[in-house]
PDB file of N, CA and C and ligand atoms in Angstrom:
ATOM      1  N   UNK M   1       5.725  17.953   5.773  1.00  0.00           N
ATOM      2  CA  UNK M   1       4.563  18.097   4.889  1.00  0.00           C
ATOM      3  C   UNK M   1       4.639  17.074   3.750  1.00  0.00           C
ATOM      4  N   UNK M   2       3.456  16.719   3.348  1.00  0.00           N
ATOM      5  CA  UNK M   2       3.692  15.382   2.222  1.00  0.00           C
ATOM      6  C   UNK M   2       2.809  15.981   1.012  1.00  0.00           C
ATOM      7  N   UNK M   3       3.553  15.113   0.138  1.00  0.00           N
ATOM      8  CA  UNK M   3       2.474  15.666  -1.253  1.00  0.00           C
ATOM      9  C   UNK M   3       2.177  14.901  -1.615  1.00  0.00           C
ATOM     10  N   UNK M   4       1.427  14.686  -2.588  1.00  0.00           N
ATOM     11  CA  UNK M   4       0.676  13.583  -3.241  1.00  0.00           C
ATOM     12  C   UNK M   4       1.710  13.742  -4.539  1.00  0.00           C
ATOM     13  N   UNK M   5       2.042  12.459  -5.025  1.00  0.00           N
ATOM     14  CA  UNK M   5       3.099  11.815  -6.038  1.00  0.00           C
ATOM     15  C   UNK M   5       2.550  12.260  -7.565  1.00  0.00           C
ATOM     16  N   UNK M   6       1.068  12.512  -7.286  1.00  0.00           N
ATOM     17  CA  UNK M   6       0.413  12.684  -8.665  1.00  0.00           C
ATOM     18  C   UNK M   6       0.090  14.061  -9.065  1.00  0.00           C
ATOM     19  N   UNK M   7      -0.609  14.713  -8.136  1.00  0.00           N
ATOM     20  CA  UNK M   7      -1.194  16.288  -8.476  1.00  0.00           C
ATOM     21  C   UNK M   7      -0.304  17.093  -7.606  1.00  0.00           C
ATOM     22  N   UNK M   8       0.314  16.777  -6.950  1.00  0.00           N
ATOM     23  CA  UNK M   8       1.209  17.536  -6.074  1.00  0.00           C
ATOM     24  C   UNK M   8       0.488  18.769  -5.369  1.00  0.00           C
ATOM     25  N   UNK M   9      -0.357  18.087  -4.501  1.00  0.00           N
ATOM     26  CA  UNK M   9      -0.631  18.515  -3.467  1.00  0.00           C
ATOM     27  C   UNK M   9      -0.794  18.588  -2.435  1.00  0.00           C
ATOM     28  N   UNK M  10      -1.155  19.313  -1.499  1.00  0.00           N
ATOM     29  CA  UNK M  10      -0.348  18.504  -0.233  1.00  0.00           C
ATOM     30  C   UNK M  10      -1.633  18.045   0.598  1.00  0.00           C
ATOM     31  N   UNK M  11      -1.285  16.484   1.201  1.00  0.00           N
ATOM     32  CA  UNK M  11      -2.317  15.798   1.784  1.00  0.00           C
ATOM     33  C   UNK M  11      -1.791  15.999   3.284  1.00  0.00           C
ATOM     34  N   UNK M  12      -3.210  15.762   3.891  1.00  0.00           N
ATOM     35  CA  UNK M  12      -3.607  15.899   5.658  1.00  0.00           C
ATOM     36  C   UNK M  12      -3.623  14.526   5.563  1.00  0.00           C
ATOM     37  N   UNK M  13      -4.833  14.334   5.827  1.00  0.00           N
ATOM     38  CA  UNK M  13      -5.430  12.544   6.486  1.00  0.00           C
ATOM     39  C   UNK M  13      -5.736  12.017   5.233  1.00  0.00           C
ATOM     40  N   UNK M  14      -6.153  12.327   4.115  1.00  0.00           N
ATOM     41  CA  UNK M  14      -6.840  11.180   3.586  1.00  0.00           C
ATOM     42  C   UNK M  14      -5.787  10.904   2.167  1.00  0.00           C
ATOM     43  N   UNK M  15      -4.881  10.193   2.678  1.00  0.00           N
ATOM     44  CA  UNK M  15      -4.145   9.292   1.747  1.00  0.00           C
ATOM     45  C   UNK M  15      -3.712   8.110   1.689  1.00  0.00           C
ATOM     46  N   UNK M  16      -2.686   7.689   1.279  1.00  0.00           N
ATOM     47  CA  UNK M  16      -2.217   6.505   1.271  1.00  0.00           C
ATOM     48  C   UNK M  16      -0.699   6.288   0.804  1.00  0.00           C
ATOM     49  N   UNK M  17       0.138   5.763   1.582  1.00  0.00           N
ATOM     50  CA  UNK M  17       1.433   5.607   1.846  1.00  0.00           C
ATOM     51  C   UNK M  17       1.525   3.883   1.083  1.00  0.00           C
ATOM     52  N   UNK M  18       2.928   4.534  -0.010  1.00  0.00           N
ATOM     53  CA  UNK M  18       3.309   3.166  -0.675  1.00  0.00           C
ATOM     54  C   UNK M  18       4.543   3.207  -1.149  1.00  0.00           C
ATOM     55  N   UNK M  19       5.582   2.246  -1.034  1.00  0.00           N
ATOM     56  CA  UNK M  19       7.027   1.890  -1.857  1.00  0.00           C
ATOM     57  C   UNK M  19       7.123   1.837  -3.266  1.00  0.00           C
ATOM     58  N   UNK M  20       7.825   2.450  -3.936  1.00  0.00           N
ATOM     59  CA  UNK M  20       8.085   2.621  -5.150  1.00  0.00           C
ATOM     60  C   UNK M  20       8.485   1.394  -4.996  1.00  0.00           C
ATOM     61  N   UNK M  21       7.887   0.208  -6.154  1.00  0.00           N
ATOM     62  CA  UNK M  21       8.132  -0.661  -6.543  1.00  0.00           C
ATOM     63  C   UNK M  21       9.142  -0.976  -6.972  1.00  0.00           C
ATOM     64  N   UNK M  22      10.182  -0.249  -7.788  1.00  0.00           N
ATOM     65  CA  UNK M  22      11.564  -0.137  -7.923  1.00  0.00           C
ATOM     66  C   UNK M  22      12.388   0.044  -7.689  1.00  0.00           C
ATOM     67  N   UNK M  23      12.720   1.218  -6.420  1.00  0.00           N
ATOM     68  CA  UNK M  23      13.902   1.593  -5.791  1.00  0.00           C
ATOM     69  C   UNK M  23      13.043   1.754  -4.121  1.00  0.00           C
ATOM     70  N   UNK M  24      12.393   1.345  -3.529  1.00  0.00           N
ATOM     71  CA  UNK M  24      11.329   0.854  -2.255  1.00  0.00           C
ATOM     72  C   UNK M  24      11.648   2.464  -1.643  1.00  0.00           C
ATOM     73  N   UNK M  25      11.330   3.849  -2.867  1.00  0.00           N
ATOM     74  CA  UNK M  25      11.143   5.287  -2.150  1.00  0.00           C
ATOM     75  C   UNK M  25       9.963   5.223  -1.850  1.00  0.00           C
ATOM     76  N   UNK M  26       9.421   5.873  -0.571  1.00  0.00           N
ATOM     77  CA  UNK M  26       8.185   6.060  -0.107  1.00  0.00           C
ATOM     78  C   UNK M  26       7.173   7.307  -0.710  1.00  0.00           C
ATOM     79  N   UNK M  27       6.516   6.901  -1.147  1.00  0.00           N
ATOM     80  CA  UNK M  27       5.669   7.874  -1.759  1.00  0.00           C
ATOM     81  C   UNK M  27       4.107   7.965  -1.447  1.00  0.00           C
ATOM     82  N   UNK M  28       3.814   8.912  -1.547  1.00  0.00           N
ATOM     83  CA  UNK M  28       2.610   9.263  -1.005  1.00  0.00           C
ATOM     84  C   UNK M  28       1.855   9.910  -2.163  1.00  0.00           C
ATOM     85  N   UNK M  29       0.523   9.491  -1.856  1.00  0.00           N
ATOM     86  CA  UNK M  29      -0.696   9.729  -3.076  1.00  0.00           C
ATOM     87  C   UNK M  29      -1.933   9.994  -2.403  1.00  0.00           C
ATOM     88  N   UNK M  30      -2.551  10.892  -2.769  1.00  0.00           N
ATOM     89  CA  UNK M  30      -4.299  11.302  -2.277  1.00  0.00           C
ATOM     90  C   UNK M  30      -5.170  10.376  -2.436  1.00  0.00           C
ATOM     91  N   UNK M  31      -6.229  10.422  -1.687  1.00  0.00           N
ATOM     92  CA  UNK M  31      -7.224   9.608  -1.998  1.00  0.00           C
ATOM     93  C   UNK M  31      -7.524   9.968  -3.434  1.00  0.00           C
ATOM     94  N   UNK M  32      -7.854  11.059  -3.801  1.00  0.00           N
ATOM     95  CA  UNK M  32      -8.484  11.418  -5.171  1.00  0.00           C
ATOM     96  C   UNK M  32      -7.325  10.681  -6.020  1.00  0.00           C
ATOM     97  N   UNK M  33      -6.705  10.767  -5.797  1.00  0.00           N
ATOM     98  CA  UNK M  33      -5.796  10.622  -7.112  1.00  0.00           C
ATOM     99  C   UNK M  33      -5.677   8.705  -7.486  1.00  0.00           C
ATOM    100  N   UNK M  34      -5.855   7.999  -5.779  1.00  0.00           N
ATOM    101  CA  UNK M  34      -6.021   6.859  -5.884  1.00  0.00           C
ATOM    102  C   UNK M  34      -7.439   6.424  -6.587  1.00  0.00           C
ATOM    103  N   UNK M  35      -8.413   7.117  -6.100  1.00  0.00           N
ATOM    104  CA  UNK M  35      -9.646   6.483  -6.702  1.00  0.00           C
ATOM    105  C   UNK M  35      -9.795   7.157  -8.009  1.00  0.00           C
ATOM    106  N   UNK M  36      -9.142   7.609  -8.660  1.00  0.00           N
ATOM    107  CA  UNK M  36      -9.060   7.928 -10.204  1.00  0.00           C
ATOM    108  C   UNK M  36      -7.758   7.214 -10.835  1.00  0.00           C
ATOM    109  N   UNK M  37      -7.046   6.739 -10.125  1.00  0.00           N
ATOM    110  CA  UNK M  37      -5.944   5.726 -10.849  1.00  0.00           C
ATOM    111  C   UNK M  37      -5.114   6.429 -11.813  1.00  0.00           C
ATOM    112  N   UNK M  38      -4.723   7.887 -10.987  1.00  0.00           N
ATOM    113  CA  UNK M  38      -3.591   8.483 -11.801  1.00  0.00           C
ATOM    114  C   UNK M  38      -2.649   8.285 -11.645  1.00  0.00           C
ATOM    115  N   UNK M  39      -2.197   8.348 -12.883  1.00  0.00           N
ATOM    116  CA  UNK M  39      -0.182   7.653 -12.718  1.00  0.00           C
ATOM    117  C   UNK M  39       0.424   8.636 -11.959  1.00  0.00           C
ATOM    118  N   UNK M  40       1.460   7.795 -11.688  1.00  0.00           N
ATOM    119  CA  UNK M  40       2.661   8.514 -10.792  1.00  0.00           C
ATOM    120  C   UNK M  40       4.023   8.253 -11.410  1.00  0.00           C
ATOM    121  N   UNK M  41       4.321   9.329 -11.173  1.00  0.00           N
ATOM    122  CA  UNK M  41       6.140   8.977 -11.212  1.00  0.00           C
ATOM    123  C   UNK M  41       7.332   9.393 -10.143  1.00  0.00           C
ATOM    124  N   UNK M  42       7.844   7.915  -9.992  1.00  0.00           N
ATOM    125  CA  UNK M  42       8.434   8.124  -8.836  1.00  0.00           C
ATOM    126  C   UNK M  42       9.707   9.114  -9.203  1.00  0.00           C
ATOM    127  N   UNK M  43      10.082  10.277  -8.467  1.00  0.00           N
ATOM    128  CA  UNK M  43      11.234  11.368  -8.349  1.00  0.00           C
ATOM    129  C   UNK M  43      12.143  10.641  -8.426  1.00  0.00           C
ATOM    130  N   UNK M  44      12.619   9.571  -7.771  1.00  0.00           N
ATOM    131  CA  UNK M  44      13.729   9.256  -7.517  1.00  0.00           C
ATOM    132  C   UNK M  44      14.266   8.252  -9.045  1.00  0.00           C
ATOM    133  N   UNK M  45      13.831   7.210  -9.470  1.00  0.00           N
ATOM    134  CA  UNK M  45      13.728   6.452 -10.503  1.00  0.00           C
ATOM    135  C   UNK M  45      13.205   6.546 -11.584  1.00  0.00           C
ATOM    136  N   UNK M  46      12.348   7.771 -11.758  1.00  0.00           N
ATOM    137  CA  UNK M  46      11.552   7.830 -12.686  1.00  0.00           C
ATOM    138  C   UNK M  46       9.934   6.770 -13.157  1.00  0.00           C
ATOM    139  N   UNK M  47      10.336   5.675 -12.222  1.00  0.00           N
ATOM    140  CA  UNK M  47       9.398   4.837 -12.631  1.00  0.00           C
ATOM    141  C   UNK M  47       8.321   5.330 -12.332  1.00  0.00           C
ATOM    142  N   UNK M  48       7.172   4.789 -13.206  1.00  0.00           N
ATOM    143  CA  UNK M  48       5.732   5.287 -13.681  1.00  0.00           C
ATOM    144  C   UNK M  48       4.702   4.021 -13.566  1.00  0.00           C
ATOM    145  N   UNK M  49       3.878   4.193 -12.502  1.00  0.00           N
ATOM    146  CA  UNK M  49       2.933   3.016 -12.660  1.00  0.00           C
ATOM    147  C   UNK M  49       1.513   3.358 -12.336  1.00  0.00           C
ATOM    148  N   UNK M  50       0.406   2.537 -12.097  1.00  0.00           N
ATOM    149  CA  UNK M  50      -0.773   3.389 -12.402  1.00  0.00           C
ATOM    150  C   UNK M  50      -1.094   3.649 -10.862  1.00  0.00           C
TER     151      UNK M  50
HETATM  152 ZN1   ZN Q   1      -3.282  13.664  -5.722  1.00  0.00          ZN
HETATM  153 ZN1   ZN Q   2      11.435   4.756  -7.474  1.00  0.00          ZN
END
């Protein structure tokens, strides 16, 4: 099951799969959350980007 990195919820089909820019953890984000450009923070590193 996957969650979305931002609202933590859990996505079916409509998301989008991406590498933490800092430590290359895979993280996953909702469409909603992409087309509103909410930050994330990656679990693993803490890093935060939009
Ligand atoms: Zn979301
Ligand atoms: Zn990271």
């Amino acid at each position: 099951m996957k969650k979305c990195i931002s609202c933590k919820k859990e996505v079916t089909d409509d998301y989008v799969k991406f590498n933490c820019p800092n430590c290359k953890k895979e993280l996953v984000r909702c469409h909603n959350c992409r087309k509103n450009v909410i930050k994330y923070k990656c679990p693993e590193c803490e890093f935060t980007g939009p």
